[in-house]
PDB file of C-alpha atoms in Angstrom:
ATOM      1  CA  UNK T  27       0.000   0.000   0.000  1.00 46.00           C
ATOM      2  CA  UNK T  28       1.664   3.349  -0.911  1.00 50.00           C
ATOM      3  CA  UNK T  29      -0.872   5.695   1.720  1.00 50.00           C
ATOM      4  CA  UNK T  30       1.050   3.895   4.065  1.00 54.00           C
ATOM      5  CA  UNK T  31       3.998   6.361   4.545  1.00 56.00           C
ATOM      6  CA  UNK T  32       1.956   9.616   4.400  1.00 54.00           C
ATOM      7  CA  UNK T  33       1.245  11.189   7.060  1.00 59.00           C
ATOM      8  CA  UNK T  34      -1.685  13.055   8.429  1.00 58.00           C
ATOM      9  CA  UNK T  35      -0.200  16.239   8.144  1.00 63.00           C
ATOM     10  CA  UNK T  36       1.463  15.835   4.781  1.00 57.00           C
ATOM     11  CA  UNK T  37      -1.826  14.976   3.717  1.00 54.00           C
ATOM     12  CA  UNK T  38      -3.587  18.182   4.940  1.00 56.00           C
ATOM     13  CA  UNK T  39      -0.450  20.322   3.605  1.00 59.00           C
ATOM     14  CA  UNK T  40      -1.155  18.636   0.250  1.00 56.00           C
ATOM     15  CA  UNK T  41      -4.997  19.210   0.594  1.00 59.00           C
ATOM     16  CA  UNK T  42      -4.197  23.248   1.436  1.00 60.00           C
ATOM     17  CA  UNK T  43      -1.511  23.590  -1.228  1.00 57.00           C
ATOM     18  CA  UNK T  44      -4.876  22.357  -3.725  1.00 54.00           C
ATOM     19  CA  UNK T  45      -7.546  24.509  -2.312  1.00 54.00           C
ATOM     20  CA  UNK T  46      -5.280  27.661  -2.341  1.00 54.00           C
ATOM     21  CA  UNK T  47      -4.569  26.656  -6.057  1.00 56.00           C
ATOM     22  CA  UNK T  48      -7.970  26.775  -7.100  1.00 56.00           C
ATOM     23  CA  UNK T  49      -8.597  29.593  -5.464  1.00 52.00           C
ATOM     24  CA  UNK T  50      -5.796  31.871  -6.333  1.00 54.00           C
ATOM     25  CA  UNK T  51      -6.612  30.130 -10.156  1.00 55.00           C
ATOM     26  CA  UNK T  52     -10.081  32.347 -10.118  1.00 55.00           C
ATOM     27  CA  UNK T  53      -7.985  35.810  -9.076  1.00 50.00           C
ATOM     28  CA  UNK T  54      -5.652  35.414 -12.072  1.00 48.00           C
ATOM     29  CA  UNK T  55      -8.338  34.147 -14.611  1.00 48.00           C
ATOM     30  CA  UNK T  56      -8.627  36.285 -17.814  1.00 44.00           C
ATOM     31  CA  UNK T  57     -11.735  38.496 -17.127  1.00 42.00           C
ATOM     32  CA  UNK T  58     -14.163  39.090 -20.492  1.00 41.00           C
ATOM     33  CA  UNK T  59     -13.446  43.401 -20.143  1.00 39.00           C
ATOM     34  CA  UNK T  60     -15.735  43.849 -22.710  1.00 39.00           C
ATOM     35  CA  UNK T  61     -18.918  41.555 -21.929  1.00 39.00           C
ATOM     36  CA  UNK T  62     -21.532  40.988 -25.158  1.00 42.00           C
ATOM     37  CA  UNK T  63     -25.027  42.444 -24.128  1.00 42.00           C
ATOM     38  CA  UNK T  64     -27.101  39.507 -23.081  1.00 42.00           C
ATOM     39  CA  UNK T  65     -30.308  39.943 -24.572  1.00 50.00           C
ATOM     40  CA  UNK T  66     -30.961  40.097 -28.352  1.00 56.00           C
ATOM     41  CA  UNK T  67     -33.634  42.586 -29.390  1.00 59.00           C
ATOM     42  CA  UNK T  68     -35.886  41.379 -32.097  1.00 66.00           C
ATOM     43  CA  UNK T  69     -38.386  43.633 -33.943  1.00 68.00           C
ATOM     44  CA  UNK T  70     -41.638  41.728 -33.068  1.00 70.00           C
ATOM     45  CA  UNK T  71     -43.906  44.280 -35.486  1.00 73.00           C
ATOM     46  CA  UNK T  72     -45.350  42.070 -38.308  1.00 72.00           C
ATOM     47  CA  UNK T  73     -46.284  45.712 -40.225  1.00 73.00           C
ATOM     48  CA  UNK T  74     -42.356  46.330 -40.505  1.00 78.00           C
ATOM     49  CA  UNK T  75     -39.928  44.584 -42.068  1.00 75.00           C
ATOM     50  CA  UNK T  76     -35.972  45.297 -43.725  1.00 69.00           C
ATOM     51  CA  UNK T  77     -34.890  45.986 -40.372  1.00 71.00           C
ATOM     52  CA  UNK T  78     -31.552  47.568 -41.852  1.00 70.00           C
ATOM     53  CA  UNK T  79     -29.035  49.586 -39.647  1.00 82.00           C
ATOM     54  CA  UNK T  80     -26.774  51.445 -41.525  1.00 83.00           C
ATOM     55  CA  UNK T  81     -23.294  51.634 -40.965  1.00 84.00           C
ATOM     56  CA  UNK T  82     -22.468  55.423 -39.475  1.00 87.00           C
ATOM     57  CA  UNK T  83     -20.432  57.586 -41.950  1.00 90.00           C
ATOM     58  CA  UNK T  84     -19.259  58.686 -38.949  1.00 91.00           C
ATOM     59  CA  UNK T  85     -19.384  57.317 -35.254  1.00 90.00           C
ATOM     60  CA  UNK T  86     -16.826  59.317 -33.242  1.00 91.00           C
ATOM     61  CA  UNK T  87     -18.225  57.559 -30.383  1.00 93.00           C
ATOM     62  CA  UNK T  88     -17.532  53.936 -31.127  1.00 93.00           C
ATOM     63  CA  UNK T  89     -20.988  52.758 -30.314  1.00 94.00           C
ATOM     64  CA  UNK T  90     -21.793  49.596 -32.243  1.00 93.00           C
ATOM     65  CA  UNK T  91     -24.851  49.409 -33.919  1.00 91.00           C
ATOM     66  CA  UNK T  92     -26.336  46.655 -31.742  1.00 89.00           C
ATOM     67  CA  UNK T  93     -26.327  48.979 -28.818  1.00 92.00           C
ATOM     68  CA  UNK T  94     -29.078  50.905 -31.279  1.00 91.00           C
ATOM     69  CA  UNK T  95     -30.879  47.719 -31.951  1.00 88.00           C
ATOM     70  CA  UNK T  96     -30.911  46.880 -28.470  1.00 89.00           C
ATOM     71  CA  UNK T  97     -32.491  50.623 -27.830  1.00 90.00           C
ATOM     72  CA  UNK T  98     -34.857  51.017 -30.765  1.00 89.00           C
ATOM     73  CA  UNK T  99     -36.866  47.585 -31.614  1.00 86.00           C
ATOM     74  CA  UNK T 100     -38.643  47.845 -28.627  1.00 85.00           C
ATOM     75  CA  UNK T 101     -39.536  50.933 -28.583  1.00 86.00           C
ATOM     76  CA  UNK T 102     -40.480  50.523 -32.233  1.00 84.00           C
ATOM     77  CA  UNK T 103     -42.631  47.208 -30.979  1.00 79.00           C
ATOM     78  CA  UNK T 104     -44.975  50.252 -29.249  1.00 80.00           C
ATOM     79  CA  UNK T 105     -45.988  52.265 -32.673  1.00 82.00           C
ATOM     80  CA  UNK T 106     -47.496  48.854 -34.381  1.00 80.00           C
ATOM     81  CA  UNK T 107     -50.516  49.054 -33.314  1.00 76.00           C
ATOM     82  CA  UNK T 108     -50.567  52.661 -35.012  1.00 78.00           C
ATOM     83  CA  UNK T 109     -49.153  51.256 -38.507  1.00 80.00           C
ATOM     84  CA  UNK T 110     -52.219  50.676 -40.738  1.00 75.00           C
ATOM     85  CA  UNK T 111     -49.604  49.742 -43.616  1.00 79.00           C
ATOM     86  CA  UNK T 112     -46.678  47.541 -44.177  1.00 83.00           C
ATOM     87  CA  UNK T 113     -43.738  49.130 -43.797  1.00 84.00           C
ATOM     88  CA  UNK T 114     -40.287  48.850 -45.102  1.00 86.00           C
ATOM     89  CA  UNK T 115     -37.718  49.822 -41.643  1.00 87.00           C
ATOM     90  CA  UNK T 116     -34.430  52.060 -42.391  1.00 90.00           C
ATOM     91  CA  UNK T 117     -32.360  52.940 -39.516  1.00 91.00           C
ATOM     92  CA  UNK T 118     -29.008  55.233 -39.432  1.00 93.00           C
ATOM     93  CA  UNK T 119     -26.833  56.721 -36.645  1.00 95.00           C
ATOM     94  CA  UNK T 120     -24.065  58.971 -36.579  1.00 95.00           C
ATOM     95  CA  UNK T 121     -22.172  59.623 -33.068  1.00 95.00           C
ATOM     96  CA  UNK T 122     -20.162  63.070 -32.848  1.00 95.00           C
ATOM     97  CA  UNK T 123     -17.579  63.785 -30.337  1.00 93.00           C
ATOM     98  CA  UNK T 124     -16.236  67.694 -29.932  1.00 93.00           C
ATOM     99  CA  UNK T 125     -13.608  68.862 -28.076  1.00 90.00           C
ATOM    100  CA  UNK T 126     -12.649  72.297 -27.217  1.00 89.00           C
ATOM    101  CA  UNK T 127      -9.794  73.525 -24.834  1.00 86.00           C
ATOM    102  CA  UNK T 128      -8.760  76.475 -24.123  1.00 87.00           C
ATOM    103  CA  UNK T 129      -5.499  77.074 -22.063  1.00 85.00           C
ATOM    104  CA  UNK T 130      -3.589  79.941 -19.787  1.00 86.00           C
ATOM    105  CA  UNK T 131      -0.614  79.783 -17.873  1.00 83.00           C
ATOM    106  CA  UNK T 132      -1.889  78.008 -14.687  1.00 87.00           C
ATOM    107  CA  UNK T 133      -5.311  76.708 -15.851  1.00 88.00           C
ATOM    108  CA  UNK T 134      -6.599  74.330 -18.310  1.00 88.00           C
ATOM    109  CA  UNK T 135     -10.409  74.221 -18.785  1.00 91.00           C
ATOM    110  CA  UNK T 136     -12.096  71.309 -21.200  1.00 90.00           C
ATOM    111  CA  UNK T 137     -15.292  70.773 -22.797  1.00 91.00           C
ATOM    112  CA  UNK T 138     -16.242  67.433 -24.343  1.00 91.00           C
ATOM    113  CA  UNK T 139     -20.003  67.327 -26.029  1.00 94.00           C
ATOM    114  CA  UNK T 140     -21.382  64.137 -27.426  1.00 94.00           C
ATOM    115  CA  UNK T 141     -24.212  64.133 -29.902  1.00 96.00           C
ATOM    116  CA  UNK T 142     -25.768  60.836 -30.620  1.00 96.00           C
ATOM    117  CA  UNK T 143     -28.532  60.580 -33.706  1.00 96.00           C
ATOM    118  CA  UNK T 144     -30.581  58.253 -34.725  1.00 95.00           C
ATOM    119  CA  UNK T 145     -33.200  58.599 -38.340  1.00 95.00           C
ATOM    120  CA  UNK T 146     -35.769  56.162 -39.075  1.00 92.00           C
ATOM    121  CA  UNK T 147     -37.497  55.958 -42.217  1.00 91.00           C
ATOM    122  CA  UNK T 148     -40.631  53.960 -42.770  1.00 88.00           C
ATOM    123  CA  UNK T 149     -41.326  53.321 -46.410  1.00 87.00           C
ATOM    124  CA  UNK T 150     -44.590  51.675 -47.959  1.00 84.00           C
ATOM    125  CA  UNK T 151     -45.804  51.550 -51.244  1.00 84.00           C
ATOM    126  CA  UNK T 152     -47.321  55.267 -51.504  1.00 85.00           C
ATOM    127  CA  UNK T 153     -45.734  57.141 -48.055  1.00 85.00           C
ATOM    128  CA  UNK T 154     -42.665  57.710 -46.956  1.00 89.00           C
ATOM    129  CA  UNK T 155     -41.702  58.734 -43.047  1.00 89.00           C
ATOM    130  CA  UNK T 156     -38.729  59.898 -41.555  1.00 94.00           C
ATOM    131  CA  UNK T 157     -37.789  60.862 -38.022  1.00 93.00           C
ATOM    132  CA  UNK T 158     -35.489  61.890 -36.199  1.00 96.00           C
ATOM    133  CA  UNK T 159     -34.054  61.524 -32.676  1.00 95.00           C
ATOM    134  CA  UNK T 160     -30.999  63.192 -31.512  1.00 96.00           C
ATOM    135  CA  UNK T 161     -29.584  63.692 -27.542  1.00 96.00           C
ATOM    136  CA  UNK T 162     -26.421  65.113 -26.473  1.00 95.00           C
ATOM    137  CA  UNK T 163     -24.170  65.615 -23.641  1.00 93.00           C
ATOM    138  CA  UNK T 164     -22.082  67.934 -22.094  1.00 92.00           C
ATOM    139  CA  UNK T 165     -19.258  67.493 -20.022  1.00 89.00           C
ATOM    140  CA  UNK T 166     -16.624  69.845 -18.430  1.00 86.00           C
ATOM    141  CA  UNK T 167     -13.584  70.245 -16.044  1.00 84.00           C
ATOM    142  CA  UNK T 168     -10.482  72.617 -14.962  1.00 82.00           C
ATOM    143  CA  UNK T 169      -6.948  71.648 -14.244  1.00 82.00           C
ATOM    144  CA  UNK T 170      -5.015  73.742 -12.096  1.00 81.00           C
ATOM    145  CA  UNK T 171      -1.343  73.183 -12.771  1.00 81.00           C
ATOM    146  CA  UNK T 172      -2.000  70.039 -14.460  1.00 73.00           C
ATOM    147  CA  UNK T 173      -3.653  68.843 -11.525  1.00 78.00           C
ATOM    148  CA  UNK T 174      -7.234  67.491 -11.992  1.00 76.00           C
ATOM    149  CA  UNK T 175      -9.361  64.711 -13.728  1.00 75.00           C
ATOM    150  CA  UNK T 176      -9.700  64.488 -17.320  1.00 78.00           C
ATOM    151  CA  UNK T 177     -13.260  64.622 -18.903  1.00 78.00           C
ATOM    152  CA  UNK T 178     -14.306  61.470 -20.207  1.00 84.00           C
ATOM    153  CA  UNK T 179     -17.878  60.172 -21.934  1.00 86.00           C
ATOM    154  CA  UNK T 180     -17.933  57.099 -20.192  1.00 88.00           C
ATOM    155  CA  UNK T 181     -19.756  53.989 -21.650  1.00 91.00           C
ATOM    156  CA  UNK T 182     -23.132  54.787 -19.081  1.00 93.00           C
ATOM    157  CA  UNK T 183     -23.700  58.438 -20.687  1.00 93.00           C
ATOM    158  CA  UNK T 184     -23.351  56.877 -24.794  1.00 94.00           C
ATOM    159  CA  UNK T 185     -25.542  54.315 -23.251  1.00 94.00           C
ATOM    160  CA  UNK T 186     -28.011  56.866 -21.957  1.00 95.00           C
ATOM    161  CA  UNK T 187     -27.324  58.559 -25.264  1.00 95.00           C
ATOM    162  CA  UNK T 188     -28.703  56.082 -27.304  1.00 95.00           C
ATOM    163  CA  UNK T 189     -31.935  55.853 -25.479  1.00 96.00           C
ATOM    164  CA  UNK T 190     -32.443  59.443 -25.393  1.00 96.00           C
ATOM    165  CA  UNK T 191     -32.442  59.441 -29.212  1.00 96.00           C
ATOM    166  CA  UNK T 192     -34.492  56.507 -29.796  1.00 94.00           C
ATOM    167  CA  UNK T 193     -36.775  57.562 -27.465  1.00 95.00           C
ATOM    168  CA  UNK T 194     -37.239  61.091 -29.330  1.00 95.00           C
ATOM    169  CA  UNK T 195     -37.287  59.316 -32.418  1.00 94.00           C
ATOM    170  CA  UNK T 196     -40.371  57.319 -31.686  1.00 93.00           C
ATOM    171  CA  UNK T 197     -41.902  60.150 -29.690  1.00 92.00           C
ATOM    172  CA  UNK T 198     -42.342  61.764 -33.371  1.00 93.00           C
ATOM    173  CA  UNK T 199     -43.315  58.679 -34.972  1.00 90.00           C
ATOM    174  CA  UNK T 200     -46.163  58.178 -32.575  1.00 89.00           C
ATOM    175  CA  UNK T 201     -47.368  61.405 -33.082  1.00 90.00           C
ATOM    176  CA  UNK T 202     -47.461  61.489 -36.764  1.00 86.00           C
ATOM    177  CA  UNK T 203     -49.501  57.839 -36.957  1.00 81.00           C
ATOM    178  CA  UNK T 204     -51.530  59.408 -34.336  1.00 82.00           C
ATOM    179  CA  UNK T 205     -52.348  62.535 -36.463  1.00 79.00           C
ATOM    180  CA  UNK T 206     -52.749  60.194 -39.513  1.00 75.00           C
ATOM    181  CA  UNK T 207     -54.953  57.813 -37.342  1.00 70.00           C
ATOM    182  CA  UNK T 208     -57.447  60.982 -36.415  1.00 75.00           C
ATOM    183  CA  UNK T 209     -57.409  62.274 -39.927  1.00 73.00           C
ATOM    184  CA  UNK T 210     -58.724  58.691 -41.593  1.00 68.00           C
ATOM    185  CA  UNK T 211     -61.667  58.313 -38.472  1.00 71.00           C
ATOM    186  CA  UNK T 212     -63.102  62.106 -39.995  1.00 67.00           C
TER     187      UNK T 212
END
């Protein structure tokens, strides 16, 4: 029998050396810094269809256009009911990032505004609809003698962004099916 020369306490330092292996094995395991988003937004509106999202000419902003998916189809979901047509669904985005500073000898002051915007055009056989959604942000800060924060857009304000401009997208879609719903009941 080869147990036969271990001892109890070689035994438990062999059982601590394992545990603290598996545990220290979790501290240095590659972390996913850039996680997917875990739900997939589907349009469910049978009355639209060609979901397309255009790629941005430009998107100083880096926001991918399933972060606009992941905004918009839902909120698009809540205008169906208003759609008396079938619709064909365009979507574009463009993402601007400016920048000023302005410098003297002991102070730096920054300004960083981002403009997020989204368009959505609904196209049927005789109409044609576009609107348009747009939200910005503005974000400032001061260095004294180099000493200070720098002014970043973090990923929670394009995040907030996006919504904003979705959400004032379909705000003018509702009310232009609404109007159109009133004038076809006279």
């Amino acid at each position: 029998m080869c147990f036969r020369y271990l001892t109890k306490e070689s035994l438990v330092a062999l059982g601590s050396v394992c545990v603290l292996g598996m545990l220290l094995s979790g501290c240095f395991a590659d972390k996913d810094t850039n996680p997917k988003p875990t739900k997939e937004a589907t349009l469910q509106c049978d009355r639209l269809s060609g979901s397309v999202i255009e790629s941005p000419k430009v998107n100083e902003l880096n926001i991918p256009a399933s972060q606009i998916t992941l905004a918009l189809f839902p909120k698009l979901d809540e205008i169906c009911n208003k759609i008396d047509k079938q619709y064909t669904l365009n979507v574009s985005y463009e993402t601007k990032l400016d920048q000023t500073r302005s410098t003297t000898k002991f102070v730096a002051k920054e300004t960083k505004t981002a403009i997020v915007s989204i368009n959505i055009s609904l196209v049927s056989s005789n109409k044609n609809h576009n609107f348009k959604g747009t939200a910005q942000i503005e974000a400032s800060g001061k260095k004294v003698l180099d000493i200070g924060e720098s002014v970043q857009i973090d990923d929670k304000d394009k995040s907030m962004l996006v919504e904003q401009a979705a959400q004032v997208a379909i705000s003018e879609a509702k009310k232009v099916f609404k109007q159109e719903a009133t004038l076809a009941q006279q």
